[in-house]
mmCIF file of C-alpha atoms in Angstrom:
data_model
loop_
_atom_site.group_PDB
_atom_site.id
_atom_site.type_symbol
_atom_site.label_atom_id
_atom_site.label_comp_id
_atom_site.label_asym_id
_atom_site.label_seq_id
_atom_site.Cartn_x
_atom_site.Cartn_y
_atom_site.Cartn_z
ATOM 1 C CA MET A 1 -34.772 -132.824 -58.321
ATOM 2 C CA THR A 2 -36.189 -135.575 -56.103
ATOM 3 C CA ILE A 3 -34.580 -138.910 -55.325
ATOM 4 C CA GLY A 4 -37.213 -140.604 -57.498
ATOM 5 C CA GLN A 5 -36.358 -138.363 -60.449
ATOM 6 C CA ARG A 6 -32.636 -139.067 -59.968
ATOM 7 C CA ILE A 7 -33.326 -142.826 -59.877
ATOM 8 C CA LYS A 8 -35.410 -142.684 -63.049
ATOM 9 C CA ASN A 9 -32.981 -140.387 -64.888
ATOM 10 C CA ARG A 10 -30.022 -142.603 -64.040
ATOM 11 C CA ARG A 11 -31.907 -145.756 -65.068
ATOM 12 C CA ILE A 12 -32.779 -144.165 -68.421
ATOM 13 C CA GLU A 13 -29.176 -142.938 -68.915
ATOM 14 C CA LEU A 14 -28.023 -146.538 -68.538
ATOM 15 C CA ASN A 15 -30.744 -147.810 -70.889
ATOM 16 C CA LEU A 16 -32.119 -150.077 -68.183
ATOM 17 C CA SER A 17 -35.764 -151.049 -68.049
ATOM 18 C CA VAL A 18 -37.730 -151.010 -64.821
ATOM 19 C CA ASP A 19 -37.898 -154.795 -65.086
ATOM 20 C CA GLU A 20 -34.108 -155.082 -65.338
ATOM 21 C CA VAL A 21 -33.579 -152.929 -62.251
ATOM 22 C CA ALA A 22 -36.278 -154.839 -60.372
ATOM 23 C CA GLU A 23 -34.696 -158.177 -61.260
ATOM 24 C CA LYS A 24 -31.209 -157.057 -60.157
ATOM 25 C CA LEU A 25 -32.615 -155.884 -56.814
ATOM 26 C CA ASN A 26 -34.977 -158.845 -56.307
ATOM 27 C CA LYS A 27 -37.915 -156.419 -56.158
ATOM 28 C CA ASN A 28 -41.036 -156.285 -58.240
ATOM 29 C CA ARG A 29 -41.466 -153.658 -60.945
ATOM 30 C CA ALA A 30 -44.195 -151.871 -58.964
ATOM 31 C CA THR A 31 -41.699 -151.185 -56.174
ATOM 32 C CA ILE A 32 -39.223 -149.613 -58.620
ATOM 33 C CA TYR A 33 -42.010 -147.425 -60.042
ATOM 34 C CA ARG A 34 -42.901 -146.396 -56.484
ATOM 35 C CA TYR A 35 -39.256 -145.375 -55.895
ATOM 36 C CA GLU A 36 -39.267 -143.341 -59.111
ATOM 37 C CA LYS A 37 -42.572 -141.638 -58.275
ATOM 38 C CA ASP A 38 -41.385 -140.810 -54.745
ATOM 39 C CA ASP A 39 -44.181 -142.880 -53.236
ATOM 40 C CA ILE A 40 -41.504 -144.359 -50.987
ATOM 41 C CA LYS A 41 -39.697 -141.278 -49.720
ATOM 42 C CA GLU A 42 -37.262 -142.695 -47.186
ATOM 43 C CA LEU A 43 -35.253 -145.476 -48.741
ATOM 44 C CA PRO A 44 -33.399 -147.572 -46.179
ATOM 45 C CA ILE A 45 -29.653 -147.961 -46.721
ATOM 46 C CA THR A 46 -30.280 -151.678 -47.359
ATOM 47 C CA VAL A 47 -32.141 -150.592 -50.513
ATOM 48 C CA LEU A 48 -30.193 -147.448 -51.357
ATOM 49 C CA GLU A 49 -26.740 -149.051 -51.583
ATOM 50 C CA PRO A 50 -27.722 -151.933 -53.902
ATOM 51 C CA LEU A 51 -29.829 -149.542 -55.991
ATOM 52 C CA ALA A 52 -26.859 -147.173 -56.369
ATOM 53 C CA LYS A 53 -24.678 -150.110 -57.407
ATOM 54 C CA VAL A 54 -27.182 -151.235 -60.059
ATOM 55 C CA LEU A 55 -27.374 -147.642 -61.318
ATOM 56 C CA GLU A 56 -23.555 -147.335 -61.287
ATOM 57 C CA THR A 57 -23.539 -144.341 -58.975
ATOM 58 C CA THR A 58 -23.299 -143.591 -55.262
ATOM 59 C CA PRO A 59 -25.977 -143.407 -52.585
ATOM 60 C CA ALA A 60 -24.940 -139.764 -52.036
ATOM 61 C CA ASP A 61 -25.582 -138.991 -55.702
ATOM 62 C CA LEU A 62 -29.028 -140.583 -55.594
ATOM 63 C CA MET A 63 -29.862 -138.627 -52.445
ATOM 64 C CA GLY A 64 -28.762 -135.393 -54.130
ATOM 65 C CA TRP A 65 -25.896 -134.804 -51.720
ATOM 66 C CA ASP A 66 -23.242 -135.114 -54.429
ATOM 67 C CA ASN A 67 -24.278 -132.480 -56.928
ATOM 68 C CA ASN A 68 -21.119 -132.515 -59.028
ATOM 69 C CA ASN A 69 -21.172 -134.792 -62.017
ATOM 70 C CA GLN A 70 -17.677 -136.182 -61.570
ATOM 71 C CA GLU A 71 -16.800 -139.630 -62.785
ATOM 72 C CA ILE A 72 -17.510 -142.098 -59.988
ATOM 73 C CA GLN A 73 -14.310 -143.595 -58.619
ATOM 74 C CA PRO A 74 -14.300 -146.386 -56.086
ATOM 75 C CA VAL A 75 -12.512 -146.045 -52.778
ATOM 76 C CA LEU A 76 -9.161 -147.749 -53.107
ATOM 77 C CA LEU A 77 -7.760 -150.222 -50.632
ATOM 78 C CA GLY A 78 -4.576 -152.208 -50.068
ATOM 79 C CA SER A 79 -2.701 -153.121 -53.210
ATOM 80 C CA GLU A 80 -4.658 -150.627 -55.333
ATOM 81 C CA LEU A 81 -3.554 -147.810 -53.044
ATOM 82 C CA ASN A 82 -0.004 -149.133 -53.123
ATOM 83 C CA ASN A 83 -0.109 -149.188 -56.939
ATOM 84 C CA ILE A 84 -1.271 -145.567 -57.070
ATOM 85 C CA PHE A 85 1.597 -144.412 -54.866
ATOM 86 C CA ALA A 86 4.060 -146.489 -56.941
ATOM 87 C CA LYS A 87 2.769 -144.858 -60.138
ATOM 88 C CA LEU A 88 2.969 -141.379 -58.615
ATOM 89 C CA ALA A 89 6.480 -142.113 -57.278
ATOM 90 C CA GLU A 90 7.601 -142.673 -60.873
ATOM 91 C CA GLU A 91 5.826 -139.537 -62.097
ATOM 92 C CA TYR A 92 7.201 -137.324 -59.317
ATOM 93 C CA ASN A 93 10.571 -139.114 -59.313
ATOM 94 C CA LYS A 94 10.310 -139.526 -55.532
ATOM 95 C CA PRO A 95 10.400 -142.656 -53.364
ATOM 96 C CA LYS A 96 6.979 -144.192 -52.885
ATOM 97 C CA GLU A 97 7.440 -144.284 -49.103
ATOM 98 C CA TYR A 98 8.214 -140.559 -49.131
ATOM 99 C CA LEU A 99 4.975 -139.779 -51.012
ATOM 100 C CA ILE A 100 2.956 -141.973 -48.655
ATOM 101 C CA SER A 101 4.495 -140.259 -45.652
ATOM 102 C CA LEU A 102 3.965 -136.837 -47.197
ATOM 103 C CA PHE A 103 0.341 -137.550 -48.073
ATOM 104 C CA PHE A 104 -0.557 -138.880 -44.639
ATOM 105 C CA SER A 105 1.287 -136.055 -42.876
ATOM 106 C CA CYS A 106 -1.195 -133.605 -44.359
ATOM 107 C CA ASP A 107 -4.272 -132.475 -42.447
ATOM 108 C CA LEU A 108 -7.035 -133.107 -44.982
ATOM 109 C CA ASN A 109 -9.816 -131.640 -42.853
ATOM 110 C CA HIS A 110 -9.670 -128.306 -44.682
ATOM 111 C CA LEU A 111 -10.478 -130.029 -47.987
ATOM 112 C CA PRO A 112 -14.067 -130.451 -49.183
ATOM 113 C CA ALA A 113 -15.445 -133.858 -48.190
ATOM 114 C CA SER A 114 -15.420 -134.996 -51.833
ATOM 115 C CA GLN A 115 -11.615 -134.582 -51.925
ATOM 116 C CA ARG A 116 -10.993 -136.603 -48.753
ATOM 117 C CA THR A 117 -11.861 -139.922 -50.387
ATOM 118 C CA LEU A 118 -8.819 -142.081 -51.103
ATOM 119 C CA ASN A 119 -8.746 -142.342 -54.863
ATOM 120 C CA GLU A 120 -6.090 -141.571 -57.448
ATOM 121 C CA LYS A 121 -7.520 -138.196 -58.424
ATOM 122 C CA ASN A 122 -7.614 -136.904 -54.846
ATOM 123 C CA ILE A 123 -4.223 -138.339 -53.876
ATOM 124 C CA ARG A 124 -2.698 -136.681 -56.945
ATOM 125 C CA TYR A 125 -4.393 -133.370 -56.080
ATOM 126 C CA VAL A 126 -3.066 -133.389 -52.497
ATOM 127 C CA LEU A 127 0.454 -134.446 -53.479
ATOM 128 C CA THR A 128 0.665 -131.856 -56.256
ATOM 129 C CA ASN A 129 -0.393 -129.135 -53.849
ATOM 130 C CA LEU A 130 2.013 -130.376 -51.190
ATOM 131 C CA MET A 131 4.851 -130.370 -53.711
ATOM 132 C CA ASN A 132 3.932 -126.811 -54.701
ATOM 133 C CA ASN A 133 3.622 -125.828 -51.011
ATOM 134 C CA SER A 134 -0.060 -124.936 -51.467
ATOM 135 C CA ILE A 135 -0.930 -127.276 -48.603
ATOM 136 C CA GLU A 136 1.136 -127.526 -45.443
ATOM 137 C CA PRO A 137 1.970 -130.940 -43.997
ATOM 138 C CA ALA A 138 1.120 -131.356 -40.332
ATOM 139 C CA THR A 139 3.945 -130.644 -37.899
ATOM 140 C CA LEU A 140 5.578 -133.712 -36.425
ATOM 141 C CA ALA A 141 7.935 -133.692 -33.442
ATOM 142 C CA VAL A 142 9.629 -136.965 -32.546
ATOM 143 C CA HIS A 143 12.260 -138.152 -30.109
ATOM 144 C CA PHE A 144 13.688 -141.580 -30.657
ATOM 145 C CA ASP A 145 16.794 -143.596 -29.817
ATOM 146 C CA GLY A 146 16.764 -145.396 -33.127
ATOM 147 C CA GLU A 147 16.584 -148.870 -31.630
ATOM 148 C CA GLU A 148 12.807 -149.202 -31.820
ATOM 149 C CA TYR A 149 12.657 -148.678 -35.610
ATOM 150 C CA THR A 150 13.597 -150.895 -38.517
ATOM 151 C CA GLU A 151 16.192 -149.708 -41.007
ATOM 152 C CA SER A 152 13.397 -149.022 -43.518
ATOM 153 C CA GLU A 153 11.485 -146.926 -40.980
ATOM 154 C CA LEU A 154 14.653 -144.987 -40.120
ATOM 155 C CA ASP A 155 15.152 -144.243 -43.825
ATOM 156 C CA GLU A 156 11.598 -142.932 -44.009
ATOM 157 C CA ILE A 157 12.196 -140.715 -40.966
ATOM 158 C CA ARG A 158 15.400 -139.393 -42.548
ATOM 159 C CA GLN A 159 13.555 -138.678 -45.805
ATOM 160 C CA PHE A 160 10.870 -136.781 -43.934
ATOM 161 C CA ALA A 161 13.494 -134.801 -42.011
ATOM 162 C CA GLU A 162 15.183 -133.947 -45.327
ATOM 163 C CA PHE A 163 11.835 -132.802 -46.704
ATOM 164 C CA VAL A 164 11.373 -130.484 -43.711
ATOM 165 C CA LYS A 165 14.909 -129.060 -44.140
ATOM 166 C CA ASN A 166 14.363 -128.481 -47.859
ATOM 167 C CA LYS A 167 11.078 -126.755 -47.162
ATOM 168 C CA ARG A 168 12.773 -124.424 -44.698
ATOM 169 C CA ALA A 169 15.376 -123.520 -47.336
ATOM 170 C CA LYS A 170 12.700 -122.244 -49.753
#
């Protein structure tokens, strides 16, 4: 399927007219038809990103790079990420700081690119696999006097050390 076909199919799925898409992008209807007919083959990112937003998808999906039809989830930042870890801390009955430390101690490079995006689904997947020892956290060796860390940071270090000891016991 071409990019033009994906654009047209997605527009039709959303029950949007060519005129509606054109208006949202500040383009004329002829330009949108040209996109859909692949007359304009190389869409610049300055067009592709807003077009993907209007079509409620991702640029990768429009380009055909994301061939799975998963629900689109936005990348999460700041407080949203904090809220996800707080929710998972309740579900796993573990301290939020422990889950954050555990998640970020994992080398995610072996995962498919689609699972390296920070969203709730992927964080849950990694943490579940870490808890089941399907994924190994990265090794961390540290020497410290204890004076350069806050009490909260020291607690986190102790929790991580306890995690490592418990893992060894299995």
